[in-house]
XYZ file of C-alpha atoms in Angstrom:
206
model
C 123.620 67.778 176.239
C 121.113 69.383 178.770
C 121.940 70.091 182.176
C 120.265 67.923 184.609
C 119.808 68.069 188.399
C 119.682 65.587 191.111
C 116.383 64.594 192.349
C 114.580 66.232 195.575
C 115.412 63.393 197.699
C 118.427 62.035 196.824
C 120.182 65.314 196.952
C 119.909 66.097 200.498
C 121.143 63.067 201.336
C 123.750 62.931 199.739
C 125.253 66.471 200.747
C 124.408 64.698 204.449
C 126.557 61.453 203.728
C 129.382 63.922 202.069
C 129.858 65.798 204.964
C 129.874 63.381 207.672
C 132.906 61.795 205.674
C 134.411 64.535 205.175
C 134.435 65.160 208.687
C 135.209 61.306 209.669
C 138.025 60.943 206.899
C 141.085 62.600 207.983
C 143.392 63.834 204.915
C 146.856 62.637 204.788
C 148.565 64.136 207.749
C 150.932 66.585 206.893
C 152.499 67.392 210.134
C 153.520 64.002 211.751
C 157.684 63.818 211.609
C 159.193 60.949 209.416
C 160.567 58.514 211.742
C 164.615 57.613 210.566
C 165.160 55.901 207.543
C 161.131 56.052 207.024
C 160.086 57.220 203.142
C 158.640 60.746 203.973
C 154.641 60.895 201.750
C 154.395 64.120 199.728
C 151.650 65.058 201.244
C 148.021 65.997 198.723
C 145.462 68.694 199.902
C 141.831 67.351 199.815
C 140.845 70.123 196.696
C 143.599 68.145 194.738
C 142.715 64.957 195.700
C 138.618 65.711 194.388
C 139.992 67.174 191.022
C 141.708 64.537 190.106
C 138.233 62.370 190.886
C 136.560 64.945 188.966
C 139.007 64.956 185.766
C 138.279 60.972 185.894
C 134.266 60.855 185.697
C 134.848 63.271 182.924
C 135.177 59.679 181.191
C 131.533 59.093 181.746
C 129.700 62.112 180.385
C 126.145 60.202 180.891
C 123.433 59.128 178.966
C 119.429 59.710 179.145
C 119.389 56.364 181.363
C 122.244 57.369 183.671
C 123.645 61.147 184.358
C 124.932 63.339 186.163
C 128.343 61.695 187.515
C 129.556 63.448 190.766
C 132.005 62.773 193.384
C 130.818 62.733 197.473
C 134.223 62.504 198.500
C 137.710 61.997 198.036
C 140.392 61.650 200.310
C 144.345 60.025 199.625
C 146.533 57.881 201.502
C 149.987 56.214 200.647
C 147.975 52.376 200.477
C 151.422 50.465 199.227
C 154.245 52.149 201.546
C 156.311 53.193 198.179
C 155.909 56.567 199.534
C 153.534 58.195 197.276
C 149.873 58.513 198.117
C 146.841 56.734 196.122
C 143.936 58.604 195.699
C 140.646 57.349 197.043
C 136.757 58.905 195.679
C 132.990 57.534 196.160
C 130.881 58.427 193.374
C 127.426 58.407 192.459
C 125.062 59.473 189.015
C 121.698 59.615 188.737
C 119.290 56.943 186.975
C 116.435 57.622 185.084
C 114.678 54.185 186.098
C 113.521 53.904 189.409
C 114.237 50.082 189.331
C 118.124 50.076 188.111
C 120.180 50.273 190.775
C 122.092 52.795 191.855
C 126.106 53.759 191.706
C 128.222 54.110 194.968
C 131.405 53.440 193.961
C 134.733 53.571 195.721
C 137.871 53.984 193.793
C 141.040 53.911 193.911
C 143.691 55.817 191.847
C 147.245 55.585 190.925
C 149.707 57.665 189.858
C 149.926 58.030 185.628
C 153.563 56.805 184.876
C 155.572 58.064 181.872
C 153.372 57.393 178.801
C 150.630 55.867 180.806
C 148.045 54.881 178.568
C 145.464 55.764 180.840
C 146.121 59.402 180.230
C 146.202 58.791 176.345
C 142.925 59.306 174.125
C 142.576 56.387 171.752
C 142.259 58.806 168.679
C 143.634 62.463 169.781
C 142.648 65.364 167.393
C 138.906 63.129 167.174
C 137.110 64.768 170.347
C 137.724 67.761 171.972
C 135.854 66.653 174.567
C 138.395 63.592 175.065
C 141.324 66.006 174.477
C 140.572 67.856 177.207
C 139.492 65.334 179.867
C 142.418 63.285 178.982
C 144.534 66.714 179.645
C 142.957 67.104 182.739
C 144.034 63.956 184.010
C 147.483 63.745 183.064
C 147.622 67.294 184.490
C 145.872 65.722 187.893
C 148.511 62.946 187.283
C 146.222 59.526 188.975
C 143.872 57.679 186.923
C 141.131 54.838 187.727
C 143.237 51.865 189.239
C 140.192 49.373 190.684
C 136.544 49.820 192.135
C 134.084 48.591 194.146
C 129.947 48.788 194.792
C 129.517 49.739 198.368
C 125.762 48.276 199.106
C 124.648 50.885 201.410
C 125.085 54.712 202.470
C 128.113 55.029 203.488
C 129.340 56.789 206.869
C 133.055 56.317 206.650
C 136.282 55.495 205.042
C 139.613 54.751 206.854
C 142.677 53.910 205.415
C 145.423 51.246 207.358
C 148.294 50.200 205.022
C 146.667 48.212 201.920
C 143.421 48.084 204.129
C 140.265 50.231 203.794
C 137.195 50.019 206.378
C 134.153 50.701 205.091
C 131.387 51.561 207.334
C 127.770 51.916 205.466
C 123.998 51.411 206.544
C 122.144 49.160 204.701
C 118.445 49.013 204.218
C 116.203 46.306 202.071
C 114.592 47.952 199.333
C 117.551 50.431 198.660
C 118.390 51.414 195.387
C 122.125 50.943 196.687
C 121.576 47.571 196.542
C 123.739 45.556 193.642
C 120.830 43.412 191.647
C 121.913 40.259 190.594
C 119.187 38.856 187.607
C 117.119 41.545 187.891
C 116.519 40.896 192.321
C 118.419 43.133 195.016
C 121.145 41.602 196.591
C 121.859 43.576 199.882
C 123.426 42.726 203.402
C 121.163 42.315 206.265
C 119.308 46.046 207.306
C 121.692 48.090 209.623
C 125.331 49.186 210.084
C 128.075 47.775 208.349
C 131.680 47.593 208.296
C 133.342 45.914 205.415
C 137.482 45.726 204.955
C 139.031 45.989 201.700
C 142.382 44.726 200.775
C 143.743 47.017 197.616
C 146.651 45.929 195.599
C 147.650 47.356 191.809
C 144.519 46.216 189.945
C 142.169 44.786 192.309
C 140.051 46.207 195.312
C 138.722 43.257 197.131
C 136.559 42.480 200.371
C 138.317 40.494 203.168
């Protein structure tokens, strides 16, 4: 499959929206002290919390209409208080159409239980390619629990409990926009701030 590379404009800013969240996400905090009889989080470095994003859009190797998968951040939090953290990514790809819109979606990741057929190929011994992704994720030990299209360019993430807060800038004519029958659906032009509720299976706006 040839290598492709993002387009001129869309690359820069991108790397611009990936470090202001990396900068206005906090990681999991490591150093606050568990209060009494409070279930202490194992605690995930962000470098772990992006390869296990990574070992996941390994399940979308692309296409000549859409490419180039990559993650613009990551970042983990404990959304469910059973003491373990979830693992949160945005990702993007590239489209060959300039009238298909384009990907920014936020995930959210679970821990692979015992057998978890989420870390299974469906045919092992068919693909190497699926032997080793799949490999990679049971080794990363989350998979893809839920998603969501985030309309705009997104600024922040912040994690409260099952609650996320989304703030992202929208703007009419945006290839962010979700298209419903072929026509851009998009929230009025400016900043944003949109709440999600997760629970096991479902990611959805409050």
């Amino acid at each position: 499959m040839d290598e492709r590379k993002p387009g001129p404009g869309l690359g820069l800013r991108m790397v611009l929206a990936g470090l202001a969240l990396v900068v206005s996400v906090p990681l999991l905090a490591e150093d606050a002290p568990a209060a009494a009889g409070e279930a202490t989080v194992e605690p995930m470095s962000y470098d772990k919390a992006r390869r296990a994003a990574e070992a996941s859009l390994r399940l979308h190797p692309g296409t000549d209409a859409r490419y180039d998968y990559r993650t613009l951040w990551a970042g983990n939090a404990d959304l469910d208080g059973d003491g373990r953290v979830e693992v949160l990514y945005l990702y993007t790809a590239n489209e060959s159409s300039t009238t298909s819109a384009r990907l920014n979606e936020l995930v959210v990741m679970t821990a692979l239980a015992d057998g978890d057929p989420r870390g299974q190929a469906a045919t092992p011994g068919k693909s190497v390619y699926d032997d080793e992704t799949y490999a990679l994720i049971r080794a990363a030990g989350y998979a893809d629990d839920s998603s969501v299209h985030v309309p705009g360019e997104v600024e922040s993430v912040r994690m409260d409990g099952d609650r996320i807060s989304v703030t992202f800038s929208s703007e009419k004519g945006s290839r962010l926009c979700e298209r419903a029958r072929g026509k851009a659906s998009c929230p009025p032009d400016g900043r944003h701030e949109w709440i999600y509720r997760w629970a096991p299976g479902s990611l959805t706006r409050l």
